[in-house]
CSV table of C-alpha atoms in Angstrom, one decimal:
chain,number,residue,atom,x,y,z
A,1,MET,CA,29.8,-24.0,-14.0
A,2,THR,CA,27.4,-21.3,-15.0
A,3,THR,CA,26.3,-18.9,-12.2
A,4,SER,CA,23.3,-16.6,-12.3
A,5,PRO,CA,23.9,-12.9,-12.4
A,6,ILE,CA,20.6,-12.5,-10.7
A,7,LYS,CA,20.7,-13.2,-7.0
A,8,PHE,CA,17.7,-12.6,-4.8
A,9,GLY,CA,18.5,-11.5,-1.2
A,10,THR,CA,16.2,-10.9,1.7
A,11,SER,CA,14.1,-8.4,-0.4
A,12,GLY,CA,14.5,-9.0,-4.1
A,13,TRP,CA,17.4,-8.6,-6.5
A,14,ARG,CA,19.5,-5.4,-6.3
A,15,GLY,CA,22.6,-4.2,-8.2
A,16,LEU,CA,24.6,-1.2,-9.3
A,17,ILE,CA,23.0,0.5,-12.4
A,18,ALA,CA,25.0,-0.2,-15.6
A,19,ASP,CA,27.2,-2.8,-13.7
A,20,ASP,CA,25.0,-5.6,-12.4
A,21,PHE,CA,21.6,-4.0,-13.0
A,22,THR,CA,21.5,-3.8,-16.8
A,23,PHE,CA,18.9,-4.2,-19.5
A,24,ALA,CA,20.4,-7.5,-20.4
A,25,ASN,CA,20.1,-8.9,-16.9
A,26,VAL,CA,16.6,-7.4,-16.4
A,27,ARG,CA,15.6,-9.3,-19.6
A,28,LEU,CA,17.0,-12.5,-18.1
A,29,ALA,CA,15.2,-11.9,-14.8
A,30,VAL,CA,11.9,-11.1,-16.3
A,31,ASN,CA,12.0,-14.0,-18.8
A,32,ALA,CA,12.6,-16.3,-15.9
A,33,ILE,CA,9.8,-14.8,-13.8
A,34,ALA,CA,7.5,-15.1,-16.8
A,35,GLU,CA,8.3,-18.8,-17.2
A,36,HIS,CA,7.8,-19.3,-13.5
A,37,VAL,CA,4.4,-17.6,-13.5
A,38,LYS,CA,3.3,-19.5,-16.6
A,39,SER,CA,4.3,-22.8,-14.9
A,40,LYS,CA,1.8,-21.9,-12.1
A,41,SER,CA,-1.1,-20.6,-14.1
A,42,ALA,CA,-2.3,-20.9,-17.8
A,43,HIS,CA,-3.7,-17.4,-17.9
A,44,PRO,CA,-1.8,-15.2,-15.3
A,45,THR,CA,-2.1,-11.5,-14.7
A,46,ILE,CA,1.0,-9.7,-13.4
A,47,LEU,CA,1.3,-6.1,-12.1
A,48,VAL,CA,4.4,-4.1,-13.0
A,49,GLY,CA,5.3,-1.2,-10.7
A,50,TYR,CA,8.3,1.1,-10.3
A,51,ASP,CA,9.9,3.8,-8.1
A,52,PRO,CA,11.4,7.2,-8.9
A,53,ARG,CA,14.9,5.9,-9.6
A,54,PHE,CA,16.9,6.5,-12.7
A,55,TYR,CA,15.5,4.5,-15.7
A,56,SER,CA,12.6,3.1,-13.7
A,57,GLU,CA,10.1,3.7,-16.5
A,58,GLU,CA,12.3,2.1,-19.1
A,59,PHE,CA,12.9,-1.0,-17.0
A,60,SER,CA,9.2,-1.4,-16.3
A,61,GLN,CA,8.3,-0.9,-20.0
A,62,LEU,CA,10.8,-3.6,-20.9
A,63,ALA,CA,9.3,-5.9,-18.4
A,64,VAL,CA,5.8,-5.2,-19.8
A,65,SER,CA,6.9,-6.1,-23.3
A,66,ILE,CA,8.5,-9.4,-22.2
A,67,LEU,CA,5.5,-10.4,-20.2
A,68,GLU,CA,3.2,-9.7,-23.1
A,69,GLU,CA,5.5,-11.8,-25.3
A,70,TYR,CA,4.5,-14.7,-23.0
A,71,ASP,CA,0.8,-13.8,-23.4
A,72,ILE,CA,0.7,-12.8,-19.8
A,73,ARG,CA,-1.9,-10.1,-19.1
A,74,THR,CA,0.0,-7.2,-17.7
A,75,LEU,CA,-1.1,-4.2,-15.7
A,76,LEU,CA,1.3,-1.2,-15.5
A,77,SER,CA,1.1,1.2,-12.6
A,78,GLU,CA,0.2,4.7,-13.8
A,79,THR,CA,3.0,6.2,-11.7
A,80,PHE,CA,5.5,5.5,-8.9
A,81,SER,CA,4.3,2.5,-6.9
A,82,PRO,CA,4.8,2.1,-3.1
A,83,THR,CA,5.6,-1.6,-2.3
A,84,PRO,CA,2.6,-1.9,0.1
A,85,ALA,CA,0.2,-0.5,-2.5
A,86,VAL,CA,1.5,-3.1,-5.0
A,87,ALA,CA,0.9,-5.8,-2.4
A,88,PHE,CA,-2.6,-4.6,-1.7
A,89,GLU,CA,-3.5,-4.6,-5.4
A,90,ILE,CA,-2.4,-8.2,-5.7
A,91,MET,CA,-4.7,-9.1,-2.8
A,92,ARG,CA,-7.6,-6.9,-4.0
A,93,SER,CA,-7.6,-8.0,-7.6
A,94,LYS,CA,-6.4,-11.6,-6.9
A,95,LEU,CA,-3.4,-11.2,-9.3
A,96,ASP,CA,-0.8,-13.8,-9.9
A,97,GLY,CA,2.0,-11.6,-8.7
A,98,ALA,CA,3.9,-8.4,-9.3
A,99,ILE,CA,7.3,-7.1,-10.5
A,100,ASN,CA,8.2,-3.9,-8.8
A,101,PHE,CA,11.3,-2.1,-9.9
A,102,THR,CA,12.8,-0.6,-6.8
A,103,ALA,CA,16.0,-0.7,-4.7
A,104,SER,CA,14.0,0.4,-1.7
A,105,HIS,CA,16.3,2.4,0.7
A,106,ASN,CA,19.6,1.7,-1.2
A,107,PRO,CA,21.7,4.6,-2.5
A,108,ALA,CA,20.9,6.2,-5.8
A,109,GLN,CA,23.5,4.2,-7.8
A,110,TYR,CA,21.5,1.0,-7.1
A,111,HIS,CA,18.3,-0.3,-8.8
A,112,GLY,CA,16.4,-3.4,-8.0
A,113,LEU,CA,13.6,-5.8,-8.7
A,114,LYS,CA,11.1,-7.2,-6.2
A,115,PHE,CA,8.9,-10.1,-7.2
A,116,SER,CA,5.8,-10.8,-5.2
A,117,SER,CA,3.8,-14.0,-5.6
A,118,SER,CA,0.0,-14.4,-5.7
A,119,ASP,CA,-0.1,-14.3,-1.9
A,120,ALA,CA,1.0,-10.6,-2.1
A,121,GLY,CA,4.1,-11.2,0.0
A,122,PRO,CA,7.8,-11.2,-1.0
A,123,ALA,CA,8.6,-14.3,-2.9
A,124,LEU,CA,9.7,-17.2,-0.7
A,125,PRO,CA,13.1,-18.8,-1.2
A,126,GLU,CA,11.7,-21.8,-3.2
A,127,VAL,CA,10.3,-19.3,-5.7
A,128,THR,CA,13.4,-17.1,-6.0
A,129,LYS,CA,15.6,-20.3,-6.4
A,130,ASP,CA,13.3,-21.5,-9.2
A,131,ILE,CA,13.7,-18.1,-10.9
A,132,GLU,CA,17.5,-18.1,-10.5
A,133,ALA,CA,17.6,-21.7,-11.9
A,134,ARG,CA,15.7,-20.7,-14.9
A,135,VAL,CA,18.1,-17.8,-15.5
A,136,ILE,CA,21.0,-20.3,-15.4
A,137,ARG,CA,19.3,-22.7,-17.9
A,138,SER,CA,18.7,-19.7,-20.2
A,139,LEU,CA,22.4,-18.8,-20.1
A,140,GLN,CA,23.4,-22.4,-20.7
A,141,GLY,CA,21.3,-22.5,-23.8
A,142,GLY,CA,19.1,-25.3,-22.5
A,143,GLU,CA,15.5,-26.0,-22.9
A,144,SER,CA,14.4,-22.6,-21.5
A,145,LEU,CA,15.9,-20.0,-23.8
A,146,PRO,CA,15.0,-16.4,-23.0
A,147,ARG,CA,12.7,-14.4,-25.3
A,148,VAL,CA,14.5,-11.1,-25.8
A,149,PRO,CA,12.3,-8.4,-27.3
A,150,GLN,CA,14.1,-5.4,-28.6
A,151,HIS,CA,14.4,-2.7,-25.9
A,152,THR,CA,12.4,0.2,-27.1
A,153,THR,CA,9.7,2.5,-25.7
A,154,LYS,CA,8.2,2.8,-29.2
A,155,ASN,CA,5.8,0.6,-31.0
A,156,MET,CA,4.6,-0.9,-27.8
A,157,ARG,CA,1.1,-2.4,-27.8
A,158,LYS,CA,-1.4,-0.6,-25.7
A,159,THR,CA,-0.8,-1.7,-22.1
A,160,GLU,CA,-3.5,-1.6,-19.4
A,161,GLN,CA,-2.6,1.0,-16.8
A,162,ILE,CA,-3.9,0.9,-13.3
A,163,ASN,CA,-4.2,3.4,-10.4
A,164,LEU,CA,-3.0,1.9,-7.2
A,165,ARG,CA,-3.5,4.9,-4.9
A,166,GLY,CA,-7.3,5.1,-4.7
A,167,PRO,CA,-8.0,1.5,-3.5
A,168,TYR,CA,-5.0,1.4,-1.2
A,169,LEU,CA,-5.8,4.7,0.6
A,170,LYS,CA,-9.4,3.5,1.0
A,171,ARG,CA,-8.1,0.4,2.7
A,172,LEU,CA,-5.9,2.5,5.0
A,173,GLU,CA,-9.1,4.4,6.0
A,174,GLU,CA,-10.5,1.1,7.3
A,175,LEU,CA,-7.4,0.3,9.3
A,176,VAL,CA,-6.6,3.7,10.9
A,177,ARG,CA,-8.8,5.6,13.3
A,178,PHE,CA,-8.8,9.0,11.7
A,179,ASP,CA,-11.5,10.2,14.1
A,180,VAL,CA,-9.0,9.9,16.9
A,181,LEU,CA,-6.4,11.9,14.9
A,182,GLN,CA,-9.0,14.6,14.1
A,183,LYS,CA,-10.0,15.1,17.7
A,184,ALA,CA,-6.4,15.5,18.9
A,185,LYS,CA,-5.8,18.3,16.3
A,186,SER,CA,-2.1,17.5,16.3
A,187,LYS,CA,0.2,18.7,13.5
A,188,PHE,CA,2.6,16.4,11.7
A,189,VAL,CA,5.5,16.8,9.2
A,190,VAL,CA,5.8,14.2,6.5
A,191,ASP,CA,9.1,13.5,4.7
A,192,ALA,CA,8.8,11.4,1.5
A,193,LEU,CA,12.6,11.4,0.9
A,194,HIS,CA,11.9,11.8,-2.8
A,195,GLY,CA,10.4,8.4,-2.8
A,196,CYS,CA,7.1,6.6,-3.5
A,197,GLY,CA,5.4,7.8,-0.3
A,198,ALA,CA,4.8,11.3,-1.9
A,199,GLY,CA,1.1,11.7,-2.6
A,200,TYR,CA,0.2,8.9,-0.2
A,201,LEU,CA,1.0,9.6,3.4
A,202,ASP,CA,0.7,13.4,3.1
A,203,LYS,CA,-2.5,13.2,1.0
A,204,ILE,CA,-4.4,10.9,3.3
A,205,LEU,CA,-3.6,13.0,6.3
A,206,ALA,CA,-4.6,16.2,4.5
A,207,ASP,CA,-7.8,14.6,3.1
A,208,HIS,CA,-8.9,13.9,6.7
A,209,GLY,CA,-8.2,17.5,7.9
A,210,ILE,CA,-5.1,16.7,9.8
A,211,PRO,CA,-2.6,19.6,9.6
A,212,VAL,CA,0.5,18.4,7.7
A,213,GLN,CA,3.6,19.9,6.2
A,214,SER,CA,5.3,17.9,3.4
A,215,LEU,CA,9.0,17.6,2.7
A,216,ARG,CA,11.0,16.2,-0.3
A,217,THR,CA,7.9,15.1,-2.3
A,218,GLU,CA,9.4,15.9,-5.7
A,219,ARG,CA,11.4,13.4,-7.8
A,220,ASP,CA,15.1,13.4,-7.4
A,221,CYS,CA,16.9,10.4,-8.9
A,222,LEU,CA,20.0,11.3,-6.7
A,223,PHE,CA,18.0,11.5,-3.5
A,224,ASP,CA,19.9,14.5,-2.3
A,225,GLY,CA,23.1,12.6,-2.8
A,226,THR,CA,22.4,10.3,0.2
A,227,GLY,CA,19.8,7.7,-0.7
A,228,PRO,CA,16.2,7.3,0.4
A,229,ASP,CA,17.0,5.6,3.7
A,230,VAL,CA,15.0,6.6,6.9
A,231,SER,CA,18.2,6.7,8.9
A,232,GLU,CA,18.9,9.3,11.6
A,233,GLU,CA,21.4,11.2,9.4
A,234,ASN,CA,19.0,11.4,6.4
A,235,LEU,CA,16.2,12.8,8.5
A,236,ALA,CA,18.0,15.9,9.6
A,237,PRO,CA,15.6,18.2,7.5
A,238,LEU,CA,12.6,16.4,9.1
A,239,ARG,CA,14.0,16.9,12.6
A,240,LYS,CA,14.5,20.6,11.9
A,241,ALA,CA,11.0,21.1,10.5
A,242,VAL,CA,9.3,19.2,13.4
A,243,VAL,CA,11.0,21.5,16.0
A,244,GLU,CA,10.4,24.7,14.1
A,245,THR,CA,6.7,24.0,13.5
A,246,LYS,CA,6.1,22.5,17.0
A,247,SER,CA,4.6,19.4,15.5
A,248,ALA,CA,3.6,16.3,17.4
A,249,ALA,CA,6.0,14.1,15.3
A,250,GLY,CA,7.8,13.7,12.0
A,251,LEU,CA,6.8,10.8,9.8
A,252,ALA,CA,9.0,9.5,7.0
A,253,THR,CA,8.9,6.7,4.4
A,254,ASP,CA,11.9,5.3,2.4
A,255,GLY,CA,12.3,4.9,-1.3
A,256,ASP,CA,9.5,2.4,-1.9
A,257,ALA,CA,7.5,3.4,1.2
A,258,ASP,CA,7.8,0.0,2.9
A,259,ARG,CA,9.9,1.4,5.8
A,260,PHE,CA,9.1,4.1,8.3
A,261,GLY,CA,11.2,6.8,10.0
A,262,ILE,CA,9.9,8.6,13.1
A,263,VAL,CA,11.0,11.8,14.8
A,264,ASP,CA,9.6,12.8,18.2
A,265,GLU,CA,8.3,16.3,19.0
A,266,ASP,CA,11.7,17.4,20.4
A,267,GLY,CA,13.4,16.4,17.1
A,268,ARG,CA,14.8,13.1,18.5
A,269,TRP,CA,15.0,10.3,16.0
A,270,MET,CA,13.2,7.3,17.3
A,271,GLN,CA,14.7,3.8,17.1
A,272,PRO,CA,12.5,1.5,14.9
A,273,ASN,CA,12.9,-1.2,17.5
A,274,HIS,CA,11.2,1.0,20.2
A,275,ILE,CA,8.5,2.0,17.8
A,276,LEU,CA,7.7,-1.6,17.0
A,277,ALA,CA,7.2,-2.5,20.7
A,278,LEU,CA,5.0,0.6,21.2
A,279,VAL,CA,2.8,-0.1,18.2
A,280,TYR,CA,2.3,-3.7,19.1
A,281,ASP,CA,1.3,-2.7,22.6
A,282,TYR,CA,-1.1,0.0,21.3
A,283,ILE,CA,-2.6,-2.4,18.7
A,284,VAL,CA,-3.5,-5.0,21.3
A,285,GLU,CA,-4.8,-2.3,23.6
A,286,SER,CA,-6.9,-0.4,21.1
A,287,ARG,CA,-8.1,-3.2,18.8
A,288,GLY,CA,-8.5,-5.9,21.4
A,289,TRP,CA,-6.4,-8.3,19.3
A,290,ASN,CA,-5.1,-10.7,22.0
A,291,LEU,CA,-2.6,-12.3,19.7
A,292,PRO,CA,1.2,-12.9,19.6
A,293,ALA,CA,3.8,-10.6,18.1
A,294,ALA,CA,6.4,-11.6,15.5
A,295,ARG,CA,9.9,-10.3,15.0
A,296,SER,CA,13.0,-11.2,13.1
A,297,VAL,CA,16.0,-12.7,15.0
A,298,ALA,CA,17.8,-9.3,14.6
A,299,THR,CA,15.0,-7.3,16.2
A,300,SER,CA,14.7,-6.1,19.8
A,301,GLN,CA,13.5,-8.4,22.5
A,302,MET,CA,11.5,-5.5,23.8
A,303,ILE,CA,8.8,-6.8,21.6
A,304,ASP,CA,8.9,-10.1,23.5
A,305,ALA,CA,8.6,-8.3,26.8
A,306,ALA,CA,5.7,-6.2,25.5
A,307,ALA,CA,3.9,-9.3,24.3
A,308,LYS,CA,4.6,-11.1,27.6
A,309,SER,CA,3.1,-8.1,29.5
A,310,ARG,CA,-0.1,-8.7,27.5
A,311,GLY,CA,-0.1,-12.4,28.2
A,312,GLN,CA,1.2,-13.2,24.7
A,313,THR,CA,4.1,-14.9,23.1
A,314,THR,CA,6.4,-13.9,20.2
A,315,TYR,CA,7.3,-15.7,17.0
A,316,GLN,CA,11.0,-15.4,16.0
A,317,THR,CA,11.8,-15.6,12.3
A,318,PRO,CA,14.9,-15.3,10.1
A,319,VAL,CA,15.6,-11.9,8.6
A,320,GLY,CA,13.3,-11.2,5.7
A,321,PHE,CA,9.8,-10.0,5.9
A,322,LYS,CA,8.5,-12.9,3.8
A,323,TYR,CA,8.6,-15.0,7.0
A,324,ILE,CA,6.5,-12.5,8.9
A,325,GLY,CA,4.2,-12.3,5.9
A,326,GLN,CA,3.4,-16.0,6.3
A,327,LEU,CA,2.3,-15.5,9.9
A,328,ILE,CA,0.0,-12.6,8.8
A,329,ARG,CA,-1.6,-14.7,6.1
A,330,GLU,CA,-2.2,-17.4,8.7
A,331,ASP,CA,-3.8,-14.8,11.0
A,332,LYS,CA,-1.4,-15.9,13.8
A,333,ILE,CA,-0.2,-12.4,15.0
A,334,ALA,CA,-1.5,-9.0,15.8
A,335,MET,CA,1.6,-7.3,14.4
A,336,GLY,CA,4.9,-8.3,12.9
A,337,GLY,CA,8.0,-6.2,12.5
A,338,GLU,CA,11.7,-6.0,11.7
A,339,GLU,CA,14.4,-3.7,13.2
A,340,SER,CA,15.0,-2.3,9.7
A,341,ALA,CA,11.8,-0.3,10.2
A,342,GLY,CA,9.2,-2.6,8.6
A,343,LEU,CA,5.9,-3.6,10.1
A,344,THR,CA,2.4,-4.8,9.2
A,345,ILE,CA,-0.7,-5.7,11.2
A,346,ARG,CA,-3.4,-8.3,11.3
A,347,GLY,CA,-5.8,-8.3,8.3
A,348,HIS,CA,-3.4,-6.2,6.1
A,349,VAL,CA,-0.8,-7.1,3.5
A,350,PRO,CA,1.8,-9.7,4.3
A,351,GLU,CA,4.4,-7.1,3.4
A,352,LYS,CA,6.1,-4.1,5.1
A,353,ASP,CA,4.0,-0.9,5.0
A,354,GLY,CA,5.8,2.3,6.0
A,355,ILE,CA,2.8,4.4,5.2
A,356,LEU,CA,0.5,2.4,7.6
A,357,ALA,CA,3.2,2.4,10.2
A,358,CYS,CA,3.5,6.2,10.2
A,359,LEU,CA,-0.3,6.5,10.4
A,360,LEU,CA,-0.5,4.1,13.4
A,361,VAL,CA,2.2,6.0,15.2
A,362,ALA,CA,0.3,9.3,14.6
A,363,GLU,CA,-2.9,7.7,15.9
A,364,MET,CA,-1.1,6.3,18.9
A,365,ILE,CA,0.3,9.8,19.8
A,366,ALA,CA,-3.2,11.3,19.4
A,367,ALA,CA,-5.0,8.5,21.4
A,368,ARG,CA,-2.5,8.5,24.3
A,369,GLY,CA,-1.9,12.2,24.5
A,370,ALA,CA,1.8,11.6,25.2
A,371,SER,CA,4.9,12.1,23.2
A,372,LEU,CA,6.8,9.1,21.9
A,373,GLY,CA,9.6,9.7,24.4
A,374,GLU,CA,7.1,9.7,27.3
A,375,GLN,CA,5.5,6.5,26.0
A,376,ILE,CA,8.8,4.7,25.8
A,377,ARG,CA,9.8,5.7,29.3
A,378,ALA,CA,6.4,4.5,30.6
A,379,MET,CA,6.9,1.2,28.8
A,380,PHE,CA,10.4,0.7,30.2
A,381,LYS,CA,8.9,1.2,33.6
A,382,LYS,CA,6.0,-1.2,32.9
A,383,LEU,CA,8.4,-3.9,31.6
A,384,GLY,CA,10.9,-3.5,34.5
A,385,ARG,CA,14.0,-2.9,32.3
A,386,GLU,CA,15.2,-0.9,29.3
A,387,PHE,CA,16.2,-2.1,25.8
A,388,TRP,CA,18.8,-0.2,23.8
A,389,PRO,CA,19.6,-1.9,20.4
A,390,ILE,CA,22.4,-1.0,18.1
A,391,ARG,CA,23.2,-2.1,14.6
A,392,GLU,CA,26.7,-1.7,13.1
A,393,ASN,CA,27.3,-2.1,9.4
A,394,LEU,CA,30.8,-3.4,9.0
A,395,HIS,CA,32.5,-3.0,5.6
A,396,VAL,CA,34.8,-6.0,5.6
A,397,SER,CA,37.3,-7.5,3.2
A,398,ASP,CA,36.8,-11.0,1.8
A,399,GLU,CA,39.4,-12.2,4.2
A,400,GLN,CA,37.8,-10.5,7.2
A,401,LYS,CA,34.4,-11.9,6.2
A,402,ALA,CA,35.7,-15.4,5.9
A,403,ASN,CA,37.4,-15.1,9.3
A,404,ALA,CA,34.2,-13.7,10.9
A,405,ILE,CA,32.1,-16.6,9.5
A,406,GLN,CA,34.6,-19.1,10.9
A,407,LYS,CA,34.6,-17.4,14.3
A,408,VAL,CA,30.9,-17.3,14.8
A,409,ALA,CA,30.5,-20.9,13.7
A,410,VAL,CA,32.2,-22.0,16.9
A,411,ASP,CA,30.0,-22.9,19.9
A,412,THR,CA,31.5,-21.2,22.9
A,413,SER,CA,30.6,-20.7,26.6
A,414,THR,CA,32.2,-17.3,26.9
A,415,LEU,CA,32.5,-14.4,24.4
A,416,VAL,CA,33.9,-10.9,24.8
A,417,GLY,CA,34.3,-11.5,28.5
A,418,ARG,CA,30.7,-12.6,29.0
A,419,LYS,CA,29.0,-15.9,29.8
A,420,VAL,CA,27.0,-17.3,26.8
A,421,VAL,CA,23.7,-18.9,27.9
A,422,SER,CA,22.4,-19.7,24.4
A,423,ILE,CA,23.4,-19.6,20.8
A,424,ASP,CA,20.7,-19.1,18.1
A,425,ARG,CA,21.5,-19.9,14.4
A,426,THR,CA,18.1,-19.0,12.9
A,427,ASP,CA,19.9,-16.5,10.7
A,428,GLY,CA,23.6,-15.8,11.3
A,429,ALA,CA,24.8,-16.4,14.9
A,430,LYS,CA,23.1,-14.9,17.9
A,431,PHE,CA,24.9,-15.1,21.3
A,432,VAL,CA,22.7,-14.4,24.3
A,433,PHE,CA,24.6,-13.5,27.5
A,434,ASP,CA,23.7,-14.2,31.2
A,435,ASP,CA,22.7,-10.6,31.8
A,436,GLY,CA,20.1,-10.6,29.1
A,437,SER,CA,22.2,-8.7,26.6
A,438,TRP,CA,22.9,-10.3,23.2
A,439,MET,CA,24.9,-9.9,19.9
A,440,LEU,CA,24.1,-11.2,16.4
A,441,ALA,CA,26.4,-11.4,13.4
A,442,ARG,CA,25.1,-12.0,10.0
A,443,LEU,CA,25.8,-11.2,6.4
A,444,SER,CA,23.5,-8.6,4.8
A,445,GLY,CA,21.1,-10.0,2.2
A,446,THR,CA,20.8,-6.7,0.3
A,447,GLU,CA,24.2,-5.0,0.6
A,448,PRO,CA,27.9,-6.1,0.7
A,449,LEU,CA,28.1,-5.8,4.5
A,450,LEU,CA,28.5,-7.8,7.7
A,451,ARG,CA,25.8,-6.6,10.1
A,452,LEU,CA,26.4,-6.7,13.8
A,453,TYR,CA,23.3,-6.3,16.1
A,454,ILE,CA,23.6,-5.6,19.8
A,455,GLU,CA,21.2,-5.1,22.7
A,456,ALA,CA,21.7,-4.3,26.4
A,457,ASP,CA,19.8,-2.6,29.1
A,458,SER,CA,21.4,0.8,28.8
A,459,ALA,CA,22.8,2.9,25.9
A,460,ALA,CA,26.2,2.8,27.6
A,461,ALA,CA,26.2,-1.0,28.0
A,462,SER,CA,25.1,-1.4,24.4
A,463,ALA,CA,27.8,0.9,23.1
A,464,LYS,CA,30.5,-1.0,25.2
A,465,LEU,CA,29.3,-4.4,23.9
A,466,ALA,CA,29.2,-3.1,20.3
A,467,LYS,CA,32.8,-1.8,20.6
A,468,GLU,CA,34.0,-5.1,22.1
A,469,ALA,CA,32.1,-7.3,19.6
A,470,THR,CA,33.3,-5.3,16.6
A,471,ALA,CA,36.9,-5.6,17.7
A,472,TRP,CA,36.4,-9.4,18.2
A,473,ILE,CA,34.8,-9.8,14.8
A,474,LEU,CA,37.6,-7.9,13.0
A,475,GLN,CA,40.7,-9.1,14.8
A,476,ASN,CA,42.7,-11.8,13.0
């Protein structure tokens, strides 16, 4: 039985460069996408974007040549393309979709391809399954054989190029209250992590007269040897700069600028889960949007408590921003977010936007005149309890993975010495305990990992539960 070398996870297809992510496989993927798009529209227009990774320009030019072979009007981004800017251009120009070459926050040895549909959000499972099926038919030599133009950057027909930055930044000016930021006269440090956020977040702050220092804005295909992830470890240079410059906060975006990383004025890295709850509360307060919140099953229930305090409910979705994107398109929520540092708000793109997230955090600090640490402590007090989430990435063998899957598939009334009050199988297996704490085990959709999510009402309780849950998952 033929299997597809292209597998779409929670956010596109990713693979190791020269191993899984090769020119041959990119040809297969883009051919399949071209056929899918042509099946939906007789005269489609597709945008092609790319990030600063190794061979990004060559992969994007190959995609352009394939799409043009199918008589698909193709727009090529002039330069590196943040995922939210790509999504906004689909909406603004009513395009039929976009192919964006990025592996987001993954390490430097990875590359990837994100396909967005005409709705500007990440492609839904029925779309990616159709693309994967077309790849298999191509490999089997069936009715849908791939067109394979010779890979070359020479002799290419003149391709329409497009500037994504201007229109996207103009949209952000409509969403963010820069007058509030200007009055506060706060200073910020911006860290682009050598990714697509360079020239976007730093530029729009500077253009509005807000003091800003920029870090890691130059291209580095190796991303300092760590990868463009907005993790606590990777943001050490940002923490140092914030403290040294006495800035109000540090604002970071990942490789394709769809995720945010935040450092408080004292250099403390802020948990994305806490930021999501704060921003939701601030959005409802400042915009008057009396609407529910949305979060993935792996995300802190602090968002639920924040929504409840505002008289609102919360939608829970599987992991994958495409599900939150649907709620944004239907105008059902004020804000949607995932614990992996992604959010968007009402009236904006149905896609994660790390640039907007950072701007909203900066606005919130300016408007409230309080540090993020102070705001979180105030919210804990308001909600009547604390929330301390932990995520463990477990590198497991195939045997351990199979064993873990078998374990969590069993309905049980007690687990790791705690009484189980409910089990949620929206995505993976989430066990909620009688004291309000919970644990979730699920396989990553983007990396070869088993992810374990924990939340309890203190950092010590979360650490204890995480240790016990990890031992339970890994024991034979």
